[in-house]
Backbone as a ProteinNet text record, in pm:
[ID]
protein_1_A
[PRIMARY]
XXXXXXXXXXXXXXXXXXXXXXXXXXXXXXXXXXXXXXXXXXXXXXXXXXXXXXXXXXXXXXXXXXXXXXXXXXXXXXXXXXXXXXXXXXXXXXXXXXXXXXXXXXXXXXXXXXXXXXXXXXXXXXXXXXXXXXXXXXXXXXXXXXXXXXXXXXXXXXXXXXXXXXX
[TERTIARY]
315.9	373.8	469.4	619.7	667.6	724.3	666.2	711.1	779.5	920.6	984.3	1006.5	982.5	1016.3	1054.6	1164.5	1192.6	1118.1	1064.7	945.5	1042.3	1033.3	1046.1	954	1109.5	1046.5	892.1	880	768	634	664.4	547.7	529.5	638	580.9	541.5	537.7	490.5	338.3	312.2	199.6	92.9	183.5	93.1	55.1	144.6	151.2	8.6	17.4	-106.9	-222.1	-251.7	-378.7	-426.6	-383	-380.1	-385.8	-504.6	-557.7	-429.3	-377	-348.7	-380.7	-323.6	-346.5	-228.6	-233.4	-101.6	-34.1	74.3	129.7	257.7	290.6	422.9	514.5	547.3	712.9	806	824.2	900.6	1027.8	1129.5	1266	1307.5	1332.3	1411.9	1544.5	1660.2	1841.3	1853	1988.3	2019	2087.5	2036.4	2068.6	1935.3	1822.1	1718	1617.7	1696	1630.7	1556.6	1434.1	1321.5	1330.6	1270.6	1266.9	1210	1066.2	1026	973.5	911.3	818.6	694	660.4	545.2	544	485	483.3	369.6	415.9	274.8	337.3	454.8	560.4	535.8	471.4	469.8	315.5	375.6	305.3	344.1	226	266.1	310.4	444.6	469.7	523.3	452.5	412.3	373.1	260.9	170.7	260.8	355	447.1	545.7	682.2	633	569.4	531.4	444.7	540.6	560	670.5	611	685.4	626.4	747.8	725.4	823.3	813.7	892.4	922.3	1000.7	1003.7	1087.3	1111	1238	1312	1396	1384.8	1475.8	1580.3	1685.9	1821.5	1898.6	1827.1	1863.9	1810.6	1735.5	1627.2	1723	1674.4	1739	1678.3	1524.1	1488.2	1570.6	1609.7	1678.9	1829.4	1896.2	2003	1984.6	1891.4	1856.1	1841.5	1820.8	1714.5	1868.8	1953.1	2127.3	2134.3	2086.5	2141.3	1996.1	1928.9	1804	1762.6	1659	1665.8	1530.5	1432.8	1297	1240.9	1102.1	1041.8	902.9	814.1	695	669.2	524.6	427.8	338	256.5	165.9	65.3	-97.6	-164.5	-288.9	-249.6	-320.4	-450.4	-538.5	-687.8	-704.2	-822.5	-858	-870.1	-861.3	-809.8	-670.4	-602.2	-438.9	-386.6	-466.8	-374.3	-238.5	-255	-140.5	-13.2	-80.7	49.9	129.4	67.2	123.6	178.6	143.6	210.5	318.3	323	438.3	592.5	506.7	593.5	667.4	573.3	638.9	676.4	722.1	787.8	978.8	1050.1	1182	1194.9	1099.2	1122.8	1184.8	1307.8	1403.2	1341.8	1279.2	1216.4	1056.5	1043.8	886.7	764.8	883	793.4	810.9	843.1	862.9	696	588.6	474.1	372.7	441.4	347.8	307.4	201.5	147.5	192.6	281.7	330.6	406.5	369.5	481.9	555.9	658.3	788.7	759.8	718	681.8	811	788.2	822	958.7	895.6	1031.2	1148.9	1113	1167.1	1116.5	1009.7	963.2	891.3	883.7	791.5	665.4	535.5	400.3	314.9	288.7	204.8	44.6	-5.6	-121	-232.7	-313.6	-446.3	-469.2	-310.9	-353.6	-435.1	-501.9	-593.6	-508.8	-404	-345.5	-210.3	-121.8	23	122.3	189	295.5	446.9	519.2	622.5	675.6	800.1	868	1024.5	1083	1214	1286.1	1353.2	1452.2	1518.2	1489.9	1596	1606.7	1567.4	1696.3	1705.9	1701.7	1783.8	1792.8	1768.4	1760.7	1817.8	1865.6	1895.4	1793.8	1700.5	1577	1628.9	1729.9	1714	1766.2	1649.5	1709.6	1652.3	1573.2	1546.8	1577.7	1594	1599.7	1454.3	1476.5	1368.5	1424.8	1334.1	1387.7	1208.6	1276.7	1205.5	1212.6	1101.9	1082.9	974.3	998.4	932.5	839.8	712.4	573.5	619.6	620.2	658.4	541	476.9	340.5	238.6	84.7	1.2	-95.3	-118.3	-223.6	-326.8	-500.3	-571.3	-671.8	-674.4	-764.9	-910.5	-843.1	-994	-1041.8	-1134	-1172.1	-1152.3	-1164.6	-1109.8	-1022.7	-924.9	-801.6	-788.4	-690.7	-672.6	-655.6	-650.8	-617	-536	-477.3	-447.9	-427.7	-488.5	-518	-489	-435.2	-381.1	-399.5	-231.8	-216.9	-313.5	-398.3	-503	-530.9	-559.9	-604.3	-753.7	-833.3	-934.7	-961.5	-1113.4	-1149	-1269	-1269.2	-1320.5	-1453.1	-1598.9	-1680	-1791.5	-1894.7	-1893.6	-2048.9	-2025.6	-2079.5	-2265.8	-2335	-2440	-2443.8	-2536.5	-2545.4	-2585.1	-2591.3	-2665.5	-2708.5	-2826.6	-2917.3	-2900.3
6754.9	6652.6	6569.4	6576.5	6464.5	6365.4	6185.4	6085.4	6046.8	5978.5	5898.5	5788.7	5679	5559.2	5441.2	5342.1	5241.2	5134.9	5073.6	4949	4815.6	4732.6	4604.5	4509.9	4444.8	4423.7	4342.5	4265.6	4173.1	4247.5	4387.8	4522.6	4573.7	4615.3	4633.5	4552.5	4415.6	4336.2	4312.9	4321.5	4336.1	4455.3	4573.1	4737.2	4682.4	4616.8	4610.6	4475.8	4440.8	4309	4339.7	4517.5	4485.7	4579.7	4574.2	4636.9	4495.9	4466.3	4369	4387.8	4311.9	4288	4194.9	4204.1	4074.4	3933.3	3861.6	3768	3776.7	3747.7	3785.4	3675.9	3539.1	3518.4	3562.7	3566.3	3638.6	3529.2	3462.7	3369.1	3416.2	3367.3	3391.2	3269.3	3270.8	3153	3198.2	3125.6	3202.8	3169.5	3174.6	3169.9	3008.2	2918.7	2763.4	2718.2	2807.2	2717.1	2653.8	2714.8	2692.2	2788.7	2712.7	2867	2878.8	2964.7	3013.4	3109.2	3090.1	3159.6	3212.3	3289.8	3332.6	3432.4	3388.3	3468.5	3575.8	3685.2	3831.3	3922.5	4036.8	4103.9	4265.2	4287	4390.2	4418.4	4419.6	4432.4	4558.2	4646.7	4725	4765.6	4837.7	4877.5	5038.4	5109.1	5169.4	5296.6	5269.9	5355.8	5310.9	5400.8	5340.9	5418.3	5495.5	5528.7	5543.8	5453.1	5344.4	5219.6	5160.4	5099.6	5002.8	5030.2	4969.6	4900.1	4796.9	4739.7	4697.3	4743.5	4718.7	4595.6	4549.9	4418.8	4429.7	4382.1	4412.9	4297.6	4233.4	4100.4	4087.4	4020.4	3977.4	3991.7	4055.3	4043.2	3927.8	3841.9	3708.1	3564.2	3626.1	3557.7	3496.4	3322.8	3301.2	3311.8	3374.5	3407.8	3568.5	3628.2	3770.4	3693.5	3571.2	3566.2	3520	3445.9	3402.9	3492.2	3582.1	3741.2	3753.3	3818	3852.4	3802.8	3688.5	3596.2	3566.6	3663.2	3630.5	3802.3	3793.8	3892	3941.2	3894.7	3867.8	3858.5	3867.7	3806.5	3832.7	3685.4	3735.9	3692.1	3848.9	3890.9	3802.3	3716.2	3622.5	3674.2	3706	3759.1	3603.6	3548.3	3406.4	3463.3	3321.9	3315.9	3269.3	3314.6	3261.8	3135	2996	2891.7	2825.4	2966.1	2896.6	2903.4	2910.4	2935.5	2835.9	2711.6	2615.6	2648	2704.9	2725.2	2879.3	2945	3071.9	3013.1	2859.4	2853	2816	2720.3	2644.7	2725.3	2865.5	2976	3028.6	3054.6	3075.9	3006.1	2870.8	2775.3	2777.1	2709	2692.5	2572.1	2508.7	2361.8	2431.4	2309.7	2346.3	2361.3	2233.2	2239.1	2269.4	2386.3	2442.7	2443.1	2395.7	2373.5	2236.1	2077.3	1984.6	1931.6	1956.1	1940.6	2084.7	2133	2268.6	2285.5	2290.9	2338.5	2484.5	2504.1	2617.4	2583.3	2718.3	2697.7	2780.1	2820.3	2865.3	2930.8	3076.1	3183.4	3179.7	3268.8	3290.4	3392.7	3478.3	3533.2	3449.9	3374.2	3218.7	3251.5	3321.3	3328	3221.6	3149.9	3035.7	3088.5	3033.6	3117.8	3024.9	3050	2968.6	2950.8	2833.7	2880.3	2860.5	2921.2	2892	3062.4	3179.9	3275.8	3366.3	3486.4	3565.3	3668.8	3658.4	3767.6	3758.5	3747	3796.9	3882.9	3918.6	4039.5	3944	3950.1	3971.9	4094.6	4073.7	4209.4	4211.9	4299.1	4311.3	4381.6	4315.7	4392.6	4492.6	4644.3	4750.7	4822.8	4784.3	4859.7	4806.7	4839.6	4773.2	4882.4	4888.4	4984.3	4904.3	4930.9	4916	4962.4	4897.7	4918.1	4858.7	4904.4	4784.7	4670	4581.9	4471.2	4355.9	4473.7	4437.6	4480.5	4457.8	4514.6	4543.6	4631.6	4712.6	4643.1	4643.3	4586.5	4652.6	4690.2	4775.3	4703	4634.3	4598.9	4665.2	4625.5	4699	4595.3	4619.6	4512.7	4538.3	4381.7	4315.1	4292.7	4188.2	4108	4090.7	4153.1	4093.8	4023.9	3930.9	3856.2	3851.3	3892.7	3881.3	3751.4	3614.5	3582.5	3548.4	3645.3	3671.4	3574.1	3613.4	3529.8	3597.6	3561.9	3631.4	3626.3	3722.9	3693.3	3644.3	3593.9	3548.7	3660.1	3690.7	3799.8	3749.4	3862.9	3848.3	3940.7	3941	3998.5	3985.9	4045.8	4020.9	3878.1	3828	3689.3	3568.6	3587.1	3537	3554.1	3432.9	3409.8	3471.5	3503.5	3568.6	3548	3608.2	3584.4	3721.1	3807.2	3899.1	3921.7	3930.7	3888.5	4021	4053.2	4157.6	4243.2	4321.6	4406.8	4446.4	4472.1	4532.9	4674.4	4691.4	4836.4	4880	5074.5	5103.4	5188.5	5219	5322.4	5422.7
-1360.6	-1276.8	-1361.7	-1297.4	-1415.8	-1280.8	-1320.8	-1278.6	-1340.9	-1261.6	-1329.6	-1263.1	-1313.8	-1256.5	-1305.7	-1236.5	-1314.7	-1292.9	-1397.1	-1397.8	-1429.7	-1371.1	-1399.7	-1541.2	-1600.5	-1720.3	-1721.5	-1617.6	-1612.5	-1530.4	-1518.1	-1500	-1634.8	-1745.7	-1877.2	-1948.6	-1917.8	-1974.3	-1959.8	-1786.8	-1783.7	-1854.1	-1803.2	-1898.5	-2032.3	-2079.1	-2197.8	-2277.2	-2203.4	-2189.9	-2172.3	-2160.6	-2122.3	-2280.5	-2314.8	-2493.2	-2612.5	-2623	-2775.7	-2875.5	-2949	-3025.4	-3095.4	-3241.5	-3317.3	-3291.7	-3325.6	-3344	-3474.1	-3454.2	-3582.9	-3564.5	-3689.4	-3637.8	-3803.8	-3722.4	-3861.9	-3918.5	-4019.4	-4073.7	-4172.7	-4190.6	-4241.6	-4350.8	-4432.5	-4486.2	-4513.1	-4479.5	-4513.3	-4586.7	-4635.6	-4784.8	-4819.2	-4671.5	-4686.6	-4721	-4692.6	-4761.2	-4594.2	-4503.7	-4352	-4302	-4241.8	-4214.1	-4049.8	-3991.9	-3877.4	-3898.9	-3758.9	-3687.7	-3566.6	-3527.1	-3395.9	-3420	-3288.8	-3273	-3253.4	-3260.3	-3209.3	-3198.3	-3117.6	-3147.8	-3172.3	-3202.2	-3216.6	-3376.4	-3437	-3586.4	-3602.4	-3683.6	-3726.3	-3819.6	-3960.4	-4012.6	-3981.4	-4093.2	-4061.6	-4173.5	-4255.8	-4368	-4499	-4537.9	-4695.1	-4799.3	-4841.7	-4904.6	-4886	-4906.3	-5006.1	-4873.6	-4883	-4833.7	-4698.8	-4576.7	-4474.1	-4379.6	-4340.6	-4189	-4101.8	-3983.8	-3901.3	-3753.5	-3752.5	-3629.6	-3582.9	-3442.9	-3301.9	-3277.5	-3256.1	-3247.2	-3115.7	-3069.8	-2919.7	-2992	-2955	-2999.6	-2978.2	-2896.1	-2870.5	-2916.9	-3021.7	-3114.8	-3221.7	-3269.1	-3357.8	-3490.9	-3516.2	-3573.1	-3660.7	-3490.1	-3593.8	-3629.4	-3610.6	-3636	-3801.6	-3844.5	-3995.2	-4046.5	-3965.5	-4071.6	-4109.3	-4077.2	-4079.4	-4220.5	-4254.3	-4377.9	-4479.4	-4475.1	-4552.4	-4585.6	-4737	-4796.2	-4746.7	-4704.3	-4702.7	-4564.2	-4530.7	-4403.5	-4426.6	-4352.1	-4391.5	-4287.6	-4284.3	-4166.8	-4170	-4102.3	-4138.9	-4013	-4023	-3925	-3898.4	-3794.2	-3732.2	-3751	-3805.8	-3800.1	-3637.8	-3610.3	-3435.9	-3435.3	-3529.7	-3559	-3542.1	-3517.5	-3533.7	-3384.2	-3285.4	-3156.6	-3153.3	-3200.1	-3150.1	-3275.9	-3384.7	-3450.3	-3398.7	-3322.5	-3239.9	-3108.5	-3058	-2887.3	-2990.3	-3095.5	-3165.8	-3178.9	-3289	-3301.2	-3160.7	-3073.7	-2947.5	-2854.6	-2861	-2840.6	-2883.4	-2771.7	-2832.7	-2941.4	-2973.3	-3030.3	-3173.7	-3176.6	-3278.8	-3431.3	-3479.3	-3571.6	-3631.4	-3629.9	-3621.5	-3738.4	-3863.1	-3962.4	-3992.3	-3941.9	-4017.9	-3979.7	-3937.2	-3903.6	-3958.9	-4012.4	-4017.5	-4167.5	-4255.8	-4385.8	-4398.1	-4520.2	-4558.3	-4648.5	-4758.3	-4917.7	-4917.8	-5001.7	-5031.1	-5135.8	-5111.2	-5174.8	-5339.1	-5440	-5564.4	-5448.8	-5411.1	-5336	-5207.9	-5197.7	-5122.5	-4987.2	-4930.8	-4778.5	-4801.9	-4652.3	-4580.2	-4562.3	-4616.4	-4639.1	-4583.3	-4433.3	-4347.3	-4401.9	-4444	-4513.5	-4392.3	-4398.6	-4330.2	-4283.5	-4268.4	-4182.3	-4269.6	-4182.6	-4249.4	-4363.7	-4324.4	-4433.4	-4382.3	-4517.6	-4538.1	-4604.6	-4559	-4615.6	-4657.9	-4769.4	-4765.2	-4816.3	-4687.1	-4709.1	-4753.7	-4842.6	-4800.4	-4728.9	-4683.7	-4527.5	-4591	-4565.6	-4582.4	-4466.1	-4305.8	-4240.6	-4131.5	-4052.5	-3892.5	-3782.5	-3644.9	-3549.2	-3459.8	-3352.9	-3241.4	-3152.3	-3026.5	-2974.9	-2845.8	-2691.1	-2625.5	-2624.1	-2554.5	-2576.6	-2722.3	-2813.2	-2923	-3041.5	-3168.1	-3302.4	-3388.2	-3410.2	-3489.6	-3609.5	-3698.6	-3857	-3923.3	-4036	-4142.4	-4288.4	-4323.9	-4423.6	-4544.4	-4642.2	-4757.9	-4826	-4860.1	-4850.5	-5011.7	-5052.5	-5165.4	-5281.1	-5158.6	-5182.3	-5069.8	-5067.5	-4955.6	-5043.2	-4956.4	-4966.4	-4871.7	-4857.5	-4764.2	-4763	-4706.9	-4776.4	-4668	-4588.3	-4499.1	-4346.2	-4281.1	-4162.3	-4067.5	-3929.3	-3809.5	-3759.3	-3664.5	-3632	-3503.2	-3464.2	-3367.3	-3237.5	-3182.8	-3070.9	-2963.7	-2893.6	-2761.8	-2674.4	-2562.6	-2457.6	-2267.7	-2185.1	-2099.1	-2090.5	-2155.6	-2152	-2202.8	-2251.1	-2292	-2433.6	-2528.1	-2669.4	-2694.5	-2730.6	-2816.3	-2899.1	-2974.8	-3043	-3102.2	-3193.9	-3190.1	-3274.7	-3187.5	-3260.1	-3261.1	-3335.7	-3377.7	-3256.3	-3229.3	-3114.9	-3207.1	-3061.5	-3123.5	-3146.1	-3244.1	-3295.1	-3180.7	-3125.4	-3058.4	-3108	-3041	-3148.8	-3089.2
[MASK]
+++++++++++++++++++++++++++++++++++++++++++++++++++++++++++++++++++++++++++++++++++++++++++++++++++++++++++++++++++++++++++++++++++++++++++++++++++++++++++++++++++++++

């Protein structure tokens, strides 16, 4: 049987919602020394040799417009503690870190502290995806320093806690 059909973006959005992910927001610093970021759940890794991770950017994102002018980006994976710094990230508010705890990595990425684990990467390539950009970075530095992650699930925040054995 082959279907074909055209779905409305706010129908793949839903398909797409009913699949757990982690949170993940992605940060940039340019080469003025200004950070920017967002939230996402488009990040996977995408190979252990040499070691890659890839992110999917609104092409209308001003997050991918800093990326343009920055060498770097880091993956930051939310503790189930951080929901408001993920609505923040996914918020238009202009300035997203003048309230936010985070240092300025040895490689100059913005390093949100509190999340369960981070990647910086360097940017070596770029795709065209749509109405998004694929971008391919190369894992620099991770850091894990543990806890639970934040989740999300048809539209809904989470929290993932650990199941009983069955015998």
């Amino acid at each position: 049987m082959n279907v074909i059909s055209m779905i409305k973006p706010s129908e793949l959005r839903s398909f797409a919602g009913h699949f757990p992910t982690g949170i993940a927001v992605i940060t940039v610093r340019n080469s003025q020394g200004e950070c920017h970021g967002l939230t996402m759940n488009s990040v996977t890794t995408l190979s252990l040799t040499p070691p890659l991770m890839l992110i999917c950017l609104d092409n209308a994102s001003n997050t991918l417009q800093a990326l343009d002018d920055a060498t770097h980006f880091c993956v930051h994976y939310l503790a189930e503690d951080q929901h408001e710094i993920s609505n923040l990230f996914a918020s238009k508010t202009a300035d997203k870190f003048s309230s936010l705890s985070y240092e300025v990595s040895e490689l100059g990425c913005a390093v949100i502290n509190g999340a369960v684990a981070h990647a910086e990467c360097a940017v070596v390539d770029r795709y065209p995806g749509g109405d998004h950009t694929i971008v391919i970075g190369q894992l620099q530095n991770a850091v894990i320093t543990g806890g639970s992650p934040l989740v999300f699930h048809r539209g809904t925040y989470a929290a993932i806690g650990p199941l009983e054995k069955i015998a």
